[in-house]
Tab-separated table of C-alpha atoms in Angstrom:
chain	number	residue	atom	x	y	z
A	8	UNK	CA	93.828	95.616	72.326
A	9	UNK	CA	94.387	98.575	74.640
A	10	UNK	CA	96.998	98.090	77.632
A	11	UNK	CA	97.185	100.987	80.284
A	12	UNK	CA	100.201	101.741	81.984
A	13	UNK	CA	101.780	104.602	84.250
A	14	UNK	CA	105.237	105.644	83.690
A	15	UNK	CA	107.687	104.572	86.483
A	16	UNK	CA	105.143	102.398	88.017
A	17	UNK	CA	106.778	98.658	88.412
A	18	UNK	CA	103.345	96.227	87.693
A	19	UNK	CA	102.337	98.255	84.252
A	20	UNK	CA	106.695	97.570	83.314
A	21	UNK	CA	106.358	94.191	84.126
A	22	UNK	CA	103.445	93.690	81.631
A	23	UNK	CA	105.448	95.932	79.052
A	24	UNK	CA	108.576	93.557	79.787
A	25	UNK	CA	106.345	90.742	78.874
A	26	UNK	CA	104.755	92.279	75.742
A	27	UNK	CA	108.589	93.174	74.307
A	28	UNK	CA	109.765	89.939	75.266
A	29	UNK	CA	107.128	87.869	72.992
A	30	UNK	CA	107.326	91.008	70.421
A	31	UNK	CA	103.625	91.275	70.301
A	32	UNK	CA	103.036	93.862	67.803
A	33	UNK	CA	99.548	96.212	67.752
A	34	UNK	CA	98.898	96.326	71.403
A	35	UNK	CA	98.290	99.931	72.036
A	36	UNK	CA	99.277	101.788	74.638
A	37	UNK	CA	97.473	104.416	76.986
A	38	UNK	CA	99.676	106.355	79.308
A	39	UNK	CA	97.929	106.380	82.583
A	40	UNK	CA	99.413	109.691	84.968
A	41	UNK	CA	99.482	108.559	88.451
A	42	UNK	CA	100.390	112.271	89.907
A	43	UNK	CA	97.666	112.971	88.140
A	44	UNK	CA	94.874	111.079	89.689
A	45	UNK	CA	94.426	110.041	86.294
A	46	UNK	CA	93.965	106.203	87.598
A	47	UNK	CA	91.137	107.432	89.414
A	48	UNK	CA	89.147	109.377	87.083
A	49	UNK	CA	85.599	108.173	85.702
A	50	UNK	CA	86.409	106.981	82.732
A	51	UNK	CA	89.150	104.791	84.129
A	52	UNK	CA	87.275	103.620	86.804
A	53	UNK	CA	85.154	102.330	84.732
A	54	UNK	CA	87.476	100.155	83.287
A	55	UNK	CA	89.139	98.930	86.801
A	56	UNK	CA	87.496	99.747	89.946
A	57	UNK	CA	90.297	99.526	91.839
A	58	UNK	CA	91.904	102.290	89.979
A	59	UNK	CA	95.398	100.908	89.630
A	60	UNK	CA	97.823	99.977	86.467
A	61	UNK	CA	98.298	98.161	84.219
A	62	UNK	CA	94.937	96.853	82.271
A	63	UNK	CA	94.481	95.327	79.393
A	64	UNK	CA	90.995	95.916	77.521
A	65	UNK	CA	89.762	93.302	74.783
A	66	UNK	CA	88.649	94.367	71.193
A	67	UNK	CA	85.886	92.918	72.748
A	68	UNK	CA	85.485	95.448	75.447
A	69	UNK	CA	85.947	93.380	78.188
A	70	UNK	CA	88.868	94.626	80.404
A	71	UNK	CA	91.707	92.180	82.189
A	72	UNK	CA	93.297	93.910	85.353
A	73	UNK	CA	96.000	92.513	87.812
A	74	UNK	CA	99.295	91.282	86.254
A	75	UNK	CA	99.788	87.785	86.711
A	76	UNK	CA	96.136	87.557	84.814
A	77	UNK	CA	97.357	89.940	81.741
A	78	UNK	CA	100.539	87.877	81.258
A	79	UNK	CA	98.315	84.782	81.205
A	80	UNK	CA	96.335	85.342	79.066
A	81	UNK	CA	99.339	86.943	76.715
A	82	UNK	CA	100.818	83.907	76.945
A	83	UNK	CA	97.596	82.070	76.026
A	84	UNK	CA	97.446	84.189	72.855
A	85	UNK	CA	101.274	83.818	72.044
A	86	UNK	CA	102.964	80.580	73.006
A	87	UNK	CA	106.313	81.098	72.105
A	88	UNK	CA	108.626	82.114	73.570
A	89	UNK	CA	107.353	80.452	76.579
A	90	UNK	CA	107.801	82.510	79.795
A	91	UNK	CA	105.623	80.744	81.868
A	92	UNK	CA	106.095	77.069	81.247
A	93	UNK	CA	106.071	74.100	79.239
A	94	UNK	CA	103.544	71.147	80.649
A	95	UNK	CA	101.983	71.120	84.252
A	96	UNK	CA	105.680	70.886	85.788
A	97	UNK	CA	107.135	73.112	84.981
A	98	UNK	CA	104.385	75.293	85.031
A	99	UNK	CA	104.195	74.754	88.838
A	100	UNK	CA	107.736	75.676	89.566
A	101	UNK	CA	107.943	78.531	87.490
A	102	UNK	CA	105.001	79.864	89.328
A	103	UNK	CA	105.927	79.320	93.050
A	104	UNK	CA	109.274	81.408	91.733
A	105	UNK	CA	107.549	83.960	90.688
A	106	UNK	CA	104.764	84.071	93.374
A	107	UNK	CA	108.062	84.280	95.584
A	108	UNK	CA	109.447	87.434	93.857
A	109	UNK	CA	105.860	88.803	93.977
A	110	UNK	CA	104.907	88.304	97.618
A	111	UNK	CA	108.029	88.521	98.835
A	112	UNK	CA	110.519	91.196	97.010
A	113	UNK	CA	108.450	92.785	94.703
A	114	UNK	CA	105.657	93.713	97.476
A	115	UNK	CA	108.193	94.240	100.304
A	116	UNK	CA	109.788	97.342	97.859
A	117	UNK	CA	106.339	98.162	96.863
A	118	UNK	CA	105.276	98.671	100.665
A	119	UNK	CA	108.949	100.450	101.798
A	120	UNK	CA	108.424	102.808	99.057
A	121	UNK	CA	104.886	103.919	98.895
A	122	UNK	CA	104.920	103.987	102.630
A	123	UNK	CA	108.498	105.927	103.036
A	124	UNK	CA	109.204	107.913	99.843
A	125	UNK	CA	107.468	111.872	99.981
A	126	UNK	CA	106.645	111.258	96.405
A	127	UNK	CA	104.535	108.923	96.889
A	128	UNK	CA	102.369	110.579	99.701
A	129	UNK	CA	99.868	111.319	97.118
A	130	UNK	CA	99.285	107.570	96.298
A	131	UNK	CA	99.605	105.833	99.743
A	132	UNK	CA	97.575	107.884	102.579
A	133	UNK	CA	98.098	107.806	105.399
A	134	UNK	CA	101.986	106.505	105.333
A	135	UNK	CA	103.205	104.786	108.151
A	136	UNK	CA	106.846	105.182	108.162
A	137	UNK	CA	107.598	102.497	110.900
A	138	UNK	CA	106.066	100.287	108.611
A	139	UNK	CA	107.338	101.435	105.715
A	140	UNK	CA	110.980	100.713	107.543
A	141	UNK	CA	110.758	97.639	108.353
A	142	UNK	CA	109.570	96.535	105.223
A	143	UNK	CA	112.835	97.349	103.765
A	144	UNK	CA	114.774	95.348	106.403
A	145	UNK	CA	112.609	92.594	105.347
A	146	UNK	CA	113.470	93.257	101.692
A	147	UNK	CA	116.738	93.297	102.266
A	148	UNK	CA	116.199	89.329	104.033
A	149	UNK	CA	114.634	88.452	101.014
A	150	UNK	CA	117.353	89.512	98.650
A	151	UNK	CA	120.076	87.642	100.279
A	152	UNK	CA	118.141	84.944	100.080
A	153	UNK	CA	117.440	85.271	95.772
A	154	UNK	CA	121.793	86.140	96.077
A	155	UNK	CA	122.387	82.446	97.804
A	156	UNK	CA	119.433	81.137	95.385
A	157	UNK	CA	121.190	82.549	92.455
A	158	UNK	CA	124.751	81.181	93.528
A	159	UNK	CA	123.516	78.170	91.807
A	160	UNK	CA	121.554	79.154	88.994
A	161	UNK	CA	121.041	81.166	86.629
A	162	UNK	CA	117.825	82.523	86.487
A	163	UNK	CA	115.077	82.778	89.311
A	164	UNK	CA	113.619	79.698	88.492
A	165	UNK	CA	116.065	77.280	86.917
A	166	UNK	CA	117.832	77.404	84.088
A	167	UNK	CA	115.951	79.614	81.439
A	168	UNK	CA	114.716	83.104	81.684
A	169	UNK	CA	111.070	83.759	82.523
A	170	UNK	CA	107.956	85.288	83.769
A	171	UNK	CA	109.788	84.621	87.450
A	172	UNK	CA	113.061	87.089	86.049
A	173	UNK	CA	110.369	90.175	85.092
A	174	UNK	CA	108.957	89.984	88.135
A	175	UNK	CA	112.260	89.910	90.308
A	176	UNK	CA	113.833	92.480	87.953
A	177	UNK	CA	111.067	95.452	87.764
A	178	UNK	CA	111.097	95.195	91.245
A	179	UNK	CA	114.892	95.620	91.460
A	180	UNK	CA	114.565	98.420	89.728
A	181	UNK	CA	112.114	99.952	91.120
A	182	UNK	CA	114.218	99.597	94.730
A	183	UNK	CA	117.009	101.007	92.691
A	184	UNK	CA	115.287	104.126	91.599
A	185	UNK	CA	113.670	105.137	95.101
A	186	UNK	CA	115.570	103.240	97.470
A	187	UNK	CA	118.798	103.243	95.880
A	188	UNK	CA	119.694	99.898	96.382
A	189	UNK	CA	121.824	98.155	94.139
A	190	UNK	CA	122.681	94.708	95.708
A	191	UNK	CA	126.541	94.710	94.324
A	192	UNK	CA	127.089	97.648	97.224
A	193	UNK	CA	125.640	95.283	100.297
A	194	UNK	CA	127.834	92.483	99.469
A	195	UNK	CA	125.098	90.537	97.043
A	196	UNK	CA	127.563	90.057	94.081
A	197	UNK	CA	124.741	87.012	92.740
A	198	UNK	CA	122.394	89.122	92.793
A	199	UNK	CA	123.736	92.083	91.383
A	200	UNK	CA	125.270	90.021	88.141
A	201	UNK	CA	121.872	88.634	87.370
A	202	UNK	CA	120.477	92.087	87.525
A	203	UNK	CA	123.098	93.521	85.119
A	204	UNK	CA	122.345	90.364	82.579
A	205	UNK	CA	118.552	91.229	82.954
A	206	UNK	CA	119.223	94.751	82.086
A	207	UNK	CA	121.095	93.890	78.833
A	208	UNK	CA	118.309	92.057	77.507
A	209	UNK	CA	116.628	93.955	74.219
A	210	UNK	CA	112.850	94.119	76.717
A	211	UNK	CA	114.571	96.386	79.175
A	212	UNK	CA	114.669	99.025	76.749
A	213	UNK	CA	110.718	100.007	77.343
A	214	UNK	CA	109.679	102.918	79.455
């Protein structure tokens, strides 16, 4: 199997977070240059339409885009350690977390960044500042809420690390890097210490 991935990009580290996580060995890597235009080349459209990162192409040929769908089917092939659920249940809430730090977080940085950051002027035309603006206000809503969520537990969705974390964290990350947030500075000391026990984890390591 093939994945692609751009460097810096938060979806294709999520994947790689997930791959390092069940040490899945063999899966090779193609470095996909955003700045570039790379992602929307021929050849790569080929492979995803929609031009974007990560994908995940078959030894069969066939090609698996959007991340949620990879990790699924990851976690189909390896089982263990389980990062997306044991049984329907749990299953079901370790989902809605993770559709929460998706929709909510995750996309909210997404959106302040590519619609805000000069860098990213290449990959998000036109911007809309305004927008772009208040999508970090609501971002910043949404972490206060994971801080008070986090006051009393210890992972996004319960009690174990999983899918829901990776998801959460690259997007942290991400907010750190271009937004230079770190949640420890606005008074979100829950947040912040989960981050910092994310980041120690062996997965983190991974461009």
């Amino acid at each position: 199997m093939k994945v692609y991935v751009s460097r810096y990009a938060p979806n294709p580290r999520r994947v790689q977070m997930f791959i390092a996580e069940k040490a899945i060995a063999g899966i090779e890597e193609v470095m996909i240059d955003l700045m570039k235009s790379e992602h929307r080349s021929d050849a790569y459209l080929a492979k995803n339409p929609f031009g974007r990162t990560p994908a995940l192409e078959l030894d069969d040929g066939r090609v698996l885009t959007e991340t949620r769908a990879i990790c699924t089917y990851l976690e189909g092939l390896y089982p263990q350690p389980n990062l997306m659920g044991e049984g329907f249940e749990e299953r079901a809430f370790i989902e809605m977390a993770d559709r929460r730090a998706e929709l909510m977080l995750f996309q909210q940085i997404a959106n302040s960044v590519r619609h805000t950051h000069p860098a990213l002027a290449v990959l998000e035309q036109p911007q809309f500042a305004e927008y772009g603006a208040s999508q970090g206000e609501k971002m910043l809503e949404t972490a206060r809420w994971f801080d008070s969520l986090l006051a009393g537990q210890p992972y996004i969705a319960g009690e174990r690390f999983t899918i829901a974390d990776i998801t959460a964290f690259c997007g942290l990350e991400f907010a750190r890097g271009m937004m230079k947030f770190v949640p420890g500075q606005v008074g979100m000391e829950n947040l912040q210490a989960w981050r910092d026990r994310i980041a120690a984890r062996p997965s983190v390591g991974r461009p």
